[in-house]
Short mmCIF file of C-alpha atoms and ligand atoms in Angstrom, two decimals:
data_model
loop_
_atom_site.label_atom_id
_atom_site.label_comp_id
_atom_site.label_asym_id
_atom_site.label_seq_id
_atom_site.Cartn_x
_atom_site.Cartn_y
_atom_site.Cartn_z
CA UNK A 95 261.13 4.87 53.62
CA UNK A 96 260.87 2.32 50.87
CA UNK A 97 259.80 4.05 47.34
CA UNK A 98 259.20 2.25 44.73
CA UNK A 99 259.42 2.97 41.24
CA UNK A 100 256.89 5.28 39.89
CA UNK A 101 254.33 3.64 37.62
CA UNK A 102 256.03 3.17 34.60
CA UNK A 103 254.20 3.32 31.16
CA UNK A 104 255.84 -0.14 30.72
CA UNK A 105 253.21 -1.24 33.31
CA UNK A 106 250.57 -0.92 30.77
CA UNK A 107 252.17 -3.53 28.60
CA UNK A 108 250.41 -6.80 29.60
CA UNK A 109 252.29 -9.87 30.60
CA UNK A 110 254.51 -10.97 27.97
CA UNK A 111 254.17 -14.82 28.94
CA UNK A 112 257.94 -14.64 30.30
CA UNK A 113 256.98 -15.57 33.91
CA UNK A 114 255.32 -18.92 32.80
CA UNK A 115 258.70 -19.35 30.78
CA UNK A 116 260.77 -18.43 33.59
CA UNK A 117 258.84 -21.30 36.09
CA UNK A 118 259.99 -23.90 33.77
CA UNK A 119 263.37 -22.72 34.16
CA UNK A 120 263.08 -22.45 37.87
CA UNK A 121 261.71 -25.92 38.07
CA UNK A 122 264.73 -27.11 36.23
CA UNK A 123 267.07 -25.66 38.55
CA UNK A 124 265.16 -27.01 41.28
CA UNK A 125 265.64 -30.46 40.25
CA UNK A 126 269.03 -30.04 40.05
CA UNK A 127 269.16 -28.88 43.60
CA UNK A 128 267.02 -31.74 44.69
CA UNK A 129 269.21 -34.13 43.18
CA UNK A 130 272.84 -32.71 43.74
CA UNK A 131 272.35 -30.02 46.32
CA UNK A 132 273.68 -27.45 43.72
CA UNK A 133 272.27 -23.96 44.26
CA UNK A 134 271.38 -21.69 41.49
CA UNK A 135 270.36 -17.95 40.91
CA UNK A 136 268.44 -16.27 38.28
CA UNK A 137 268.82 -12.46 37.59
CA UNK A 138 265.41 -10.89 36.91
CA UNK A 139 266.92 -7.63 36.11
CA UNK A 140 268.93 -8.60 32.99
CA UNK A 141 265.26 -10.08 31.39
CA UNK A 142 263.39 -7.95 29.59
CA UNK A 143 260.51 -8.21 31.95
CA UNK A 144 257.48 -5.92 32.04
CA UNK A 145 256.31 -5.15 35.52
CA UNK A 146 252.92 -7.35 34.62
CA UNK A 147 255.47 -10.35 33.98
CA UNK A 148 257.20 -9.62 37.37
CA UNK A 149 253.76 -9.46 39.16
CA UNK A 150 252.62 -12.70 37.62
CA UNK A 151 255.68 -14.33 38.40
CA UNK A 152 255.32 -13.41 42.03
CA UNK A 153 251.59 -14.50 42.01
CA UNK A 154 252.48 -18.14 40.72
CA UNK A 155 255.47 -18.50 43.07
CA UNK A 156 253.46 -17.17 46.12
CA UNK A 157 254.69 -16.52 49.72
CA UNK A 158 256.16 -19.26 51.76
CA UNK A 159 256.66 -19.28 55.45
CA UNK A 160 259.96 -17.28 55.92
CA UNK A 161 260.36 -13.49 54.87
CA UNK A 162 263.30 -11.27 56.15
CA UNK A 163 264.72 -7.89 55.64
CA UNK A 164 267.87 -6.74 55.22
CA UNK A 165 269.16 -3.45 56.20
CA UNK A 166 272.44 -2.93 54.80
CA UNK A 167 273.29 -0.23 52.18
CA UNK A 168 269.29 0.34 51.84
CA UNK A 169 266.87 -2.28 52.64
CA UNK A 170 266.39 -5.58 50.67
CA UNK A 171 263.39 -7.61 50.87
CA UNK A 172 263.84 -11.68 51.20
CA UNK A 173 261.31 -14.21 51.21
CA UNK A 174 260.97 -17.98 50.51
CA UNK A 175 258.24 -18.52 47.96
CA UNK A 176 255.57 -21.46 48.38
CA UNK A 177 257.91 -23.53 46.44
CA UNK A 178 260.33 -24.58 48.95
CA UNK A 179 263.93 -23.62 48.13
CA UNK A 180 263.04 -21.07 45.84
CA UNK A 181 263.66 -17.72 47.25
CA UNK A 182 263.06 -13.99 46.04
CA UNK A 183 265.93 -11.69 46.87
CA UNK A 184 265.07 -8.17 45.91
CA UNK A 185 268.07 -5.40 47.04
CA UNK A 186 266.95 -1.69 47.19
CA UNK A 187 269.49 1.19 47.03
CA UNK A 188 268.96 3.62 50.07
CA UNK A 189 267.11 5.78 47.93
CA UNK A 190 264.67 2.80 47.73
CA UNK A 191 265.17 2.02 43.78
CA UNK A 192 265.70 -1.74 42.89
CA UNK A 193 269.28 -2.69 42.80
CA UNK A 194 269.07 -5.99 41.78
CA UNK A 195 266.59 -8.73 41.85
CA UNK A 196 267.30 -12.73 41.86
CA UNK A 197 265.70 -15.89 42.19
CA UNK A 198 267.65 -18.02 44.28
CA UNK A 199 267.29 -21.89 44.65
CA UNK A 200 269.05 -22.89 47.82
CA UNK A 201 268.42 -23.89 51.35
CA UNK A 202 269.11 -20.19 52.28
CA UNK A 203 270.40 -17.39 50.37
CA UNK A 204 274.18 -16.57 51.11
CA UNK A 205 273.41 -13.12 51.87
CA UNK A 206 271.07 -14.21 55.18
CA UNK A 207 274.25 -16.13 56.54
CA UNK A 208 276.58 -14.29 58.77
CA UNK A 209 279.77 -13.73 56.63
CA UNK A 210 282.82 -15.09 58.03
CA UNK A 211 284.86 -11.52 57.85
CA UNK A 212 281.84 -10.20 59.79
CA UNK A 213 282.10 -12.68 62.59
CA UNK A 214 286.06 -12.06 62.67
CA UNK A 215 285.65 -8.44 62.96
CA UNK A 216 282.89 -8.42 65.37
CA UNK A 217 285.01 -10.98 67.44
CA UNK A 218 287.69 -8.63 67.69
CA UNK A 219 285.44 -5.47 68.23
CA UNK A 220 283.83 -7.64 71.28
CA UNK A 221 287.17 -8.52 72.80
CA UNK A 222 288.50 -4.74 72.42
CA UNK A 223 285.19 -3.81 74.43
CA UNK A 224 285.89 -6.25 77.12
CA UNK A 225 289.44 -5.17 77.58
CA UNK A 226 289.13 -1.53 76.98
CA UNK A 227 286.07 -0.28 78.20
CA UNK A 228 285.03 -1.90 81.70
CA UNK A 229 281.75 0.51 81.64
CA UNK A 230 280.29 -0.89 78.70
CA UNK A 231 280.90 -4.56 79.86
CA UNK A 232 279.01 -3.64 82.85
CA UNK A 233 276.00 -2.40 80.91
CA UNK A 234 276.24 -5.84 79.03
CA UNK A 235 275.81 -7.79 82.37
CA UNK A 236 272.20 -7.20 83.12
CA UNK A 237 271.06 -8.51 79.71
CA UNK A 238 273.08 -11.09 80.10
CA UNK A 239 271.55 -12.05 83.58
CA UNK A 240 267.88 -11.19 81.96
CA UNK A 241 268.90 -13.68 79.16
CA UNK A 242 270.41 -16.48 81.11
CA UNK A 243 267.23 -15.91 83.70
CA UNK A 244 264.73 -16.45 80.67
CA UNK A 245 266.48 -19.10 79.59
CA UNK A 246 266.29 -20.81 82.97
CA UNK A 247 262.80 -19.92 83.25
CA UNK A 248 261.69 -21.64 79.78
CA UNK A 249 263.39 -24.97 80.93
CA UNK B 87 295.62 2.26 63.57
CA UNK B 88 297.12 0.20 61.10
CA UNK B 89 297.10 1.35 57.54
CA UNK B 90 294.73 -1.18 55.34
CA UNK B 91 296.29 -2.54 52.28
CA UNK B 92 293.17 -4.25 50.72
CA UNK B 93 289.87 -3.21 50.01
CA UNK B 94 288.29 -5.65 52.35
CA UNK B 95 290.47 -3.98 55.26
CA UNK B 96 289.55 -0.45 53.84
CA UNK B 97 285.89 -1.40 53.87
CA UNK B 98 286.17 -2.77 57.25
CA UNK B 99 287.72 0.17 58.63
CA UNK B 100 284.59 2.48 57.37
CA UNK B 101 282.34 0.20 58.90
CA UNK B 102 281.29 -1.46 55.67
CA UNK B 103 280.35 -5.11 56.38
CA UNK B 104 281.41 -8.04 54.16
CA UNK B 105 277.54 -8.49 53.82
CA UNK B 106 277.11 -5.24 52.33
CA UNK B 107 279.97 -6.04 49.82
CA UNK B 108 278.08 -9.35 48.82
CA UNK B 109 275.06 -6.95 48.02
CA UNK B 110 277.24 -4.47 46.03
CA UNK B 111 278.22 -7.58 44.10
CA UNK B 112 274.89 -9.14 43.32
CA UNK B 113 273.97 -5.94 41.88
CA UNK B 114 277.27 -5.43 39.86
CA UNK B 115 276.96 -9.08 38.64
CA UNK B 116 273.71 -8.03 37.79
CA UNK B 117 274.26 -4.76 35.70
CA UNK B 118 277.00 -6.81 34.01
CA UNK B 119 274.69 -9.42 33.02
CA UNK B 120 277.29 -12.08 34.79
CA UNK B 121 275.93 -15.51 36.20
CA UNK B 122 273.82 -14.32 39.25
CA UNK B 123 276.48 -17.07 41.01
CA UNK B 124 279.33 -14.22 40.16
CA UNK B 125 278.56 -12.09 42.98
CA UNK B 126 280.50 -14.04 45.35
CA UNK B 127 283.49 -14.34 43.25
CA UNK B 128 283.59 -10.58 42.67
CA UNK B 129 283.04 -10.10 46.40
CA UNK B 130 285.90 -12.37 47.33
CA UNK B 131 288.16 -10.51 44.88
CA UNK B 132 287.33 -7.17 45.78
CA UNK B 133 287.91 -7.93 49.29
CA UNK B 134 291.37 -9.03 48.15
CA UNK B 135 291.99 -6.15 45.72
CA UNK B 136 293.97 -3.07 46.26
CA UNK B 137 292.62 0.68 46.10
CA UNK B 138 292.60 1.36 42.42
CA UNK B 139 293.97 4.79 41.63
CA UNK B 140 292.41 6.82 39.05
CA UNK B 141 293.39 9.87 37.18
CA UNK B 142 290.16 11.67 35.34
CA UNK B 143 291.08 13.72 32.41
CA UNK B 144 288.85 16.23 31.14
CA UNK B 145 288.96 17.61 27.71
CA UNK B 146 286.54 19.20 25.38
CA UNK B 147 283.32 18.25 27.47
CA UNK B 148 280.29 19.64 28.87
CA UNK B 149 280.71 17.95 32.08
CA UNK B 150 277.84 15.97 31.87
CA UNK B 151 279.69 12.71 32.16
CA UNK B 152 280.77 13.65 35.48
CA UNK B 153 277.25 14.89 36.22
CA UNK B 154 276.04 11.54 35.36
CA UNK B 155 278.65 9.55 37.52
CA UNK B 156 278.30 11.52 40.66
CA UNK B 157 274.09 12.26 39.97
CA UNK B 158 273.16 10.71 43.20
CA UNK B 159 272.42 12.81 46.49
CA UNK B 160 272.00 10.14 48.75
CA UNK B 161 274.63 7.13 49.56
CA UNK B 162 273.50 4.32 47.43
CA UNK B 163 274.75 1.00 46.59
CA UNK B 164 276.23 1.96 43.46
CA UNK B 165 278.13 4.55 45.54
CA UNK B 166 280.44 1.93 46.98
CA UNK B 167 282.25 2.12 43.86
CA UNK B 168 283.71 5.41 45.19
CA UNK B 169 285.45 3.48 48.06
CA UNK B 170 286.95 1.18 46.03
CA UNK B 171 288.72 3.65 43.84
CA UNK B 172 291.39 6.41 45.01
CA UNK B 173 290.17 9.28 42.59
CA UNK B 174 293.50 11.06 42.78
CA UNK B 175 292.91 13.71 39.86
CA UNK B 176 289.65 15.32 38.64
CA UNK B 177 290.10 18.81 38.25
CA UNK B 178 286.20 19.46 38.71
CA UNK B 179 285.78 17.47 41.58
CA UNK B 180 289.09 17.89 43.53
CA UNK B 181 289.18 20.52 46.40
CA UNK B 182 292.75 21.67 45.18
CA UNK B 183 293.52 23.68 42.21
CA UNK B 184 296.07 25.08 39.91
CA UNK B 185 299.53 23.86 40.32
CA UNK B 186 298.94 21.51 43.36
CA UNK B 187 296.42 19.89 41.52
CA UNK B 188 298.66 19.11 38.64
CA UNK B 189 301.27 17.88 41.20
CA UNK B 190 298.76 15.50 42.69
CA UNK B 191 298.58 14.03 39.09
CA UNK B 192 302.22 14.10 38.49
CA UNK B 193 302.56 11.99 41.96
CA UNK B 194 299.86 9.58 41.37
CA UNK B 195 301.50 8.83 38.32
CA UNK B 196 304.88 8.29 39.86
CA UNK B 197 303.42 6.28 42.60
CA UNK B 198 301.24 4.08 40.96
CA UNK B 199 303.42 3.78 37.43
CA UNK B 200 302.08 1.05 35.24
CA UNK B 201 299.02 0.44 37.60
CA UNK B 202 296.81 3.33 37.41
CA UNK B 203 293.85 3.97 35.06
CA UNK B 204 293.06 7.27 33.10
CA UNK B 205 289.17 8.06 32.70
CA UNK B 206 288.92 10.75 30.05
CA UNK B 207 285.70 12.36 29.30
CA UNK B 208 285.86 14.80 26.02
CA UNK B 209 287.45 14.64 22.59
CA UNK B 210 290.71 16.13 21.83
CA UNK B 211 291.32 18.96 19.55
CA UNK B 212 294.48 18.58 17.31
CA UNK B 213 294.17 21.24 15.02
CA UNK B 214 296.69 23.74 15.05
CA UNK B 215 298.89 21.98 17.46
CA UNK B 216 296.04 21.36 19.60
CA UNK B 217 295.69 24.91 20.99
CA UNK B 218 291.88 24.80 21.31
CA UNK B 219 291.69 23.49 24.65
CA UNK B 220 294.66 23.63 27.50
CA UNK B 221 294.69 22.98 31.23
CA UNK B 222 297.37 24.49 33.05
CA UNK B 223 299.24 25.79 30.14
CA UNK B 224 299.59 22.24 28.52
CA UNK B 225 297.48 21.30 25.35
CA UNK B 226 295.08 18.20 25.90
CA UNK B 227 297.04 16.40 23.47
CA UNK B 228 300.42 16.75 25.32
CA UNK B 229 298.25 15.87 28.63
CA UNK B 230 296.97 12.91 27.42
CA UNK B 231 299.97 11.36 25.86
CA UNK B 232 301.95 12.29 29.01
CA UNK B 233 299.25 10.65 31.30
CA UNK B 234 298.71 7.54 29.29
CA UNK B 235 302.25 6.94 28.72
CA UNK B 236 302.28 4.75 32.32
CA UNK B 237 299.09 3.86 32.60
CA UNK B 238 297.50 0.06 32.92
CA UNK B 239 294.15 1.10 30.88
CA UNK B 240 292.12 3.94 29.53
CA UNK B 241 288.69 4.13 29.90
CA UNK B 242 286.94 6.84 27.45
CA UNK B 243 283.62 7.98 29.01
CA UNK B 244 281.01 9.64 26.98
CA UNK B 245 280.59 10.05 23.04
CA UNK B 246 282.93 12.59 22.83
CA UNK B 247 286.06 10.62 24.28
CA UNK B 248 285.07 7.29 22.75
CA UNK B 249 284.05 8.63 19.10
CA UNK B 250 284.52 12.56 19.03
CA UNK B 251 281.02 13.00 19.64
CA UNK B 252 279.59 16.87 19.49
CA UNK B 253 282.82 18.53 19.36
CA UNK B 254 283.88 16.72 16.05
CA UNK B 255 280.37 17.23 14.34
CA UNK B 256 280.72 18.94 11.30
CA UNK B 257 282.51 21.22 10.33
CA UNK B 258 284.62 20.14 13.62
CA UNK B 259 286.43 23.49 14.08
CA UNK B 260 289.06 22.23 16.24
CA UNK B 261 290.11 19.11 14.86
CA UNK B 262 288.65 17.14 17.86
CA UNK B 263 289.30 13.51 17.60
CA UNK B 264 288.50 10.29 19.79
CA UNK B 265 291.29 9.15 22.55
CA UNK B 266 291.66 6.11 20.32
CA UNK B 267 292.77 7.99 17.70
CA UNK B 268 295.93 9.31 19.76
CA UNK B 269 296.67 6.51 21.97
CA UNK B 270 297.19 3.32 20.30
CA UNK B 271 299.27 1.25 22.35
CA UNK B 272 297.04 0.72 25.54
CA UNK B 273 293.84 -1.05 26.10
CA UNK B 274 291.11 1.25 25.90
CA UNK B 275 287.56 0.78 27.05
CA UNK B 276 284.78 2.92 25.34
CA UNK B 277 281.89 3.89 27.18
CA UNK B 278 279.82 5.73 25.14
CA UNK B 279 276.51 7.85 25.47
CA UNK B 280 275.93 11.57 25.81
CA UNK B 281 276.32 11.22 28.87
CA UNK B 282 276.62 7.24 29.20
CA UNK B 283 274.60 5.50 31.80
CA UNK B 284 276.38 5.85 35.19
CA UNK B 285 276.12 2.13 35.80
CA UNK B 286 277.82 1.24 32.81
CA UNK B 287 280.82 3.40 34.13
CA UNK B 288 280.95 2.31 37.59
CA UNK B 289 280.06 -1.17 36.79
CA UNK B 290 282.99 -1.42 33.89
CA UNK B 291 285.42 -0.04 36.70
CA UNK B 292 283.86 -2.88 39.32
CA UNK B 293 284.80 -5.68 36.83
CA UNK B 294 288.34 -3.85 36.30
CA UNK B 295 288.85 -4.27 40.06
CA UNK B 296 287.11 -7.58 40.61
CA UNK B 297 288.83 -9.62 37.78
CA UNK B 298 291.98 -7.36 36.85
CA UNK B 299 291.28 -7.34 33.29
CA UNK B 300 288.62 -5.54 30.89
CA UNK B 301 285.30 -7.04 30.17
CA UNK B 302 284.35 -8.39 26.81
CA UNK B 303 284.07 -5.51 24.23
CA UNK B 304 282.20 -5.06 21.02
CA UNK B 305 283.66 -3.76 17.59
CA UNK B 306 283.68 -0.54 19.07
CA UNK B 307 285.59 -1.11 22.04
CA UNK B 308 282.63 -0.88 24.24
CA UNK B 309 281.71 -3.55 26.99
CA UNK B 310 279.25 -5.97 25.51
CA UNK B 311 277.41 -6.21 28.92
CA UNK B 312 275.91 -2.85 28.24
CA UNK B 313 276.52 -2.05 24.46
CA UNK B 314 275.40 -5.83 23.17
CA UNK B 315 271.85 -4.97 22.16
CA UNK B 316 270.20 -2.06 20.78
CA UNK B 317 267.64 -0.08 22.32
CA UNK B 318 265.13 -1.51 19.91
CA UNK B 319 265.83 -5.04 21.05
CA UNK B 320 264.87 -4.30 24.64
CA UNK B 321 262.27 -1.62 24.19
CA UNK B 322 258.64 -2.03 25.87
CA UNK B 323 257.30 -0.53 22.95
CA UNK B 324 258.39 -3.08 20.40
CA UNK B 325 255.17 -5.02 20.33
CA UNK B 326 253.73 -1.76 18.60
CA UNK B 327 256.34 -1.68 16.10
CA UNK B 328 256.09 -5.16 15.25
CA UNK B 329 252.27 -4.73 15.00
CA UNK B 330 252.95 -1.61 13.10
CA UNK B 331 251.54 0.79 15.00
CA UNK B 332 253.30 4.12 15.09
CA UNK B 333 252.69 7.54 16.45
CA UNK B 334 252.93 9.90 13.61
CA UNK B 335 253.66 12.86 15.41
CA UNK B 336 253.84 13.81 19.25
CA UNK B 337 250.31 14.74 19.83
CA UNK B 338 248.29 12.12 17.73
CA UNK B 339 246.26 9.34 19.13
CA UNK B 340 248.96 6.97 18.76
CA UNK B 341 251.27 9.09 20.77
CA UNK B 342 249.19 9.15 23.69
CA UNK B 343 248.49 5.09 23.21
CA UNK B 344 252.23 4.66 23.61
CA UNK B 345 252.64 3.26 20.16
CA UNK B 346 255.94 2.80 18.70
CA UNK B 347 258.00 6.11 17.77
CA UNK B 348 259.95 4.90 14.97
CA UNK B 349 258.17 7.64 12.55
CA UNK B 350 258.75 10.50 14.72
CA UNK B 351 262.87 10.08 14.44
CA UNK B 352 263.34 7.20 16.73
CA UNK B 353 267.07 5.74 16.59
CA UNK B 354 266.48 2.84 18.78
CA UNK B 355 267.03 0.40 15.99
CA UNK B 356 270.64 1.57 15.41
CA UNK B 357 271.45 2.55 18.97
CA UNK B 358 273.53 0.11 21.18
CA UNK B 359 273.04 0.77 24.84
CA UNK B 360 271.21 -0.46 28.04
CA UNK B 361 268.79 2.89 28.60
CA UNK B 362 265.81 0.32 27.92
CA UNK B 363 266.67 -2.16 30.67
CA UNK B 364 269.01 -0.01 33.30
CA UNK B 365 266.91 3.16 32.53
CA UNK B 366 267.88 6.53 34.27
CA UNK B 367 267.67 8.35 37.31
CA UNK B 368 267.60 5.11 39.88
CA UNK B 369 265.43 3.05 37.27
CA UNK B 370 263.18 5.79 36.90
CA UNK B 371 262.61 6.14 33.07
CA UNK B 372 264.47 6.39 29.74
CA UNK B 373 263.60 8.84 26.77
CA UNK B 374 261.39 6.48 24.85
CA UNK B 375 259.20 5.84 28.10
CA UNK B 376 258.98 9.80 28.45
CA UNK B 377 257.70 9.91 24.84
CA UNK B 378 260.55 10.78 23.07
CA UNK B 379 262.68 8.91 20.55
CA UNK B 380 266.20 7.80 21.03
CA UNK B 381 268.65 9.89 19.58
CA UNK B 382 271.18 7.19 19.21
CA UNK B 383 273.76 9.04 21.48
CA UNK B 384 275.78 6.29 22.10
CA UNK B 385 276.73 5.58 18.31
CA UNK B 386 279.54 7.36 16.62
CA UNK B 387 278.97 10.70 14.48
CA UNK B 388 275.37 10.57 16.21
CA UNK B 389 275.12 14.51 15.86
CA UNK B 390 275.61 14.20 11.82
CA UNK B 391 273.00 11.54 11.06
CA UNK B 392 270.38 13.92 9.77
CA UNK B 393 267.58 15.24 12.12
CA UNK B 394 266.57 13.82 15.45
CA UNK B 395 262.62 13.80 13.91
CA UNK B 396 263.57 12.47 10.47
CA UNK B 397 262.75 8.57 10.61
CA UNK B 398 265.68 6.47 9.98
CA UNK B 399 264.28 4.77 6.81
CA UNK B 400 264.13 8.15 5.09
CA UNK B 401 267.53 9.30 6.04
CA UNK B 402 268.69 6.11 4.69
CA UNK B 403 266.89 7.07 1.40
CA UNK B 404 263.99 4.92 1.70
CA UNK B 405 260.45 6.17 2.22
CA UNK B 406 259.31 6.14 5.98
CA UNK B 407 255.92 5.75 4.79
CA UNK B 408 257.11 2.51 2.83
CA UNK B 409 258.61 1.15 6.20
CA UNK B 410 255.08 2.26 7.94
CA UNK B 411 253.18 0.15 5.14
CA UNK B 412 255.41 -2.84 5.12
CA UNK B 413 255.20 -2.64 9.33
CA UNK B 414 251.46 -2.91 8.93
CA UNK B 415 251.77 -5.84 6.57
CA UNK B 416 254.21 -7.28 9.48
CA UNK B 417 251.52 -7.49 11.81
CA UNK B 418 250.17 -10.57 9.54
CA UNK B 419 253.60 -11.71 8.32
CA UNK B 420 255.03 -12.16 11.86
CA UNK B 421 258.78 -10.58 12.04
CA UNK B 422 258.87 -9.29 8.52
CA UNK B 423 258.63 -5.76 10.09
CA UNK B 424 261.71 -6.39 12.13
CA UNK B 425 263.54 -8.18 9.33
CA UNK B 426 263.01 -4.58 7.29
CA UNK B 427 264.19 -2.34 10.35
CA UNK B 428 267.04 -4.65 10.28
CA UNK B 429 267.71 -4.43 6.58
CA UNK B 430 267.34 -0.58 7.01
CA UNK B 431 269.87 -0.76 10.12
CA UNK B 432 272.44 -2.25 7.91
CA UNK B 433 271.72 0.25 5.02
CA UNK B 434 271.73 2.89 7.03
CA UNK B 435 274.97 2.25 8.79
CA UNK B 436 276.59 1.44 5.27
CA UNK B 437 275.43 5.16 4.38
CA UNK B 438 277.05 6.70 7.58
CA UNK B 439 280.23 4.87 7.08
CA UNK B 440 280.13 5.91 3.38
CA UNK B 441 279.98 9.64 4.58
CA UNK B 442 282.82 8.87 6.71
CA UNK B 443 284.71 7.83 4.18
CA UNK B 444 284.20 10.85 2.16
CA UNK B 445 286.38 13.70 2.26
CA UNK B 446 285.46 15.81 5.63
CA UNK B 447 283.81 19.48 4.83
CA UNK B 448 286.23 22.04 4.41
CA UNK B 449 286.82 24.02 7.43
CA UNK B 450 288.67 27.32 7.33
CA UNK B 451 291.38 28.50 10.06
S1 SF4 C 785 261.88 1.99 16.92
FE1 SF4 C 785 262.25 3.00 18.95
S2 SF4 C 785 260.15 3.26 20.22
FE2 SF4 C 785 260.00 2.02 18.09
S3 SF4 C 785 260.27 -0.19 19.19
FE3 SF4 C 785 262.28 0.69 18.42
S4 SF4 C 785 263.23 1.72 19.84
FE4 SF4 C 785 261.17 1.35 20.39
#
């Protein structure tokens, strides 16, 4: 279960205007990205943001078409904002507190793509499964057929 | 099963994916205030690095620093650091004791000569040959010198190891000193605080592993990423300070409204630490958010700086009332109050340094 941080006294401090300044910074990074393809990231946790500032920034940027939940060492919430190419990446620890929070300007945040080392390890695991464990491979077959059937059915 | 040689292989064998390492690296880059893009470099370097041997020596201490670093009951992303280091000696945490524990320390020193990191918590008593604290019949002084000799670097965690801390408070009956007063030929990082913020300890170790060098340090040997700014610089009550709105006591209207705690003794203006941003207990709160002024525990001599509830200005010989008045005027004059506080910060530090230079209070025995 995700536990958000308890309401802090700092919540009572009204937004400081930092969100509006940040939007300009994001616009500058997006301009570079559009012109050159250079991705960028802004670490929100290192800024003296109040929770009010964070909420204001979330409201300004809005919610886009894509959102993803990453379940690795705690849950991470990742969504494209209403500004295409601008993503919000919020990593939570297992106990639910925010471990890091970034605005990423990119086609897709790096962490969402399959990491080459993980793919290599998975291939090794799959091969060892095929070689050493016939029963497990058997259990894969119906799924395989089902998937093939669906694909054919869809054509 | 092949024996893994790199951290990437160690983690893969433990079922920790590269994506998890990337998430951890994003967290490390964030707490170290590195550009967010640095997380990819950290992940790649960590995957290639070797597991780091760490020898942890506990001297004149209360075990609060160890409590702080192991505070978590559930596995969290921060805990990944424990997969990255090999804690070869820590007499509170290791399962063996007595001669077997000391043999483990000696073996780690032999096998990782010139490459191991020594973490020290607690100050070192030097009076009367250092007899006031011993482990396995060895004085802390002798053990520190012997263990540090072939170390790559030393990390002094906690104000006691970094600056002498509470054992060194007047009249300092055991002649307690900081690690840096004994070891002068090795790189030393000071992670002060009573206790230090766990992220400051784990983040510094992660930096060492990722980049193979010490992070940038301030004039007191502390990583600038955590000790580069005062609590006051990042305090959410700062707007009240700038407007001259102060709590005068712990139960008055100002306290209830969350106004600045300067007049009830807050040492935030002279305390360099990251409590206001990283906070404590998984980002839950920090003393000022809980209604108590900062004690300035990450600074040298914090125990001897006068009362915890005496305003800084009063300690520096300037009337606290004067600051209050000046700060109220500051509301109209923009940053004037902040400027006055900075001036007081400087004069207060000068006073503490002058106290330091004066001969220590005589202690008998
Ligand atoms: S004096 Fe203390 S409570 Fe007041 S703004 Fe500074 S750090 Fe915060």
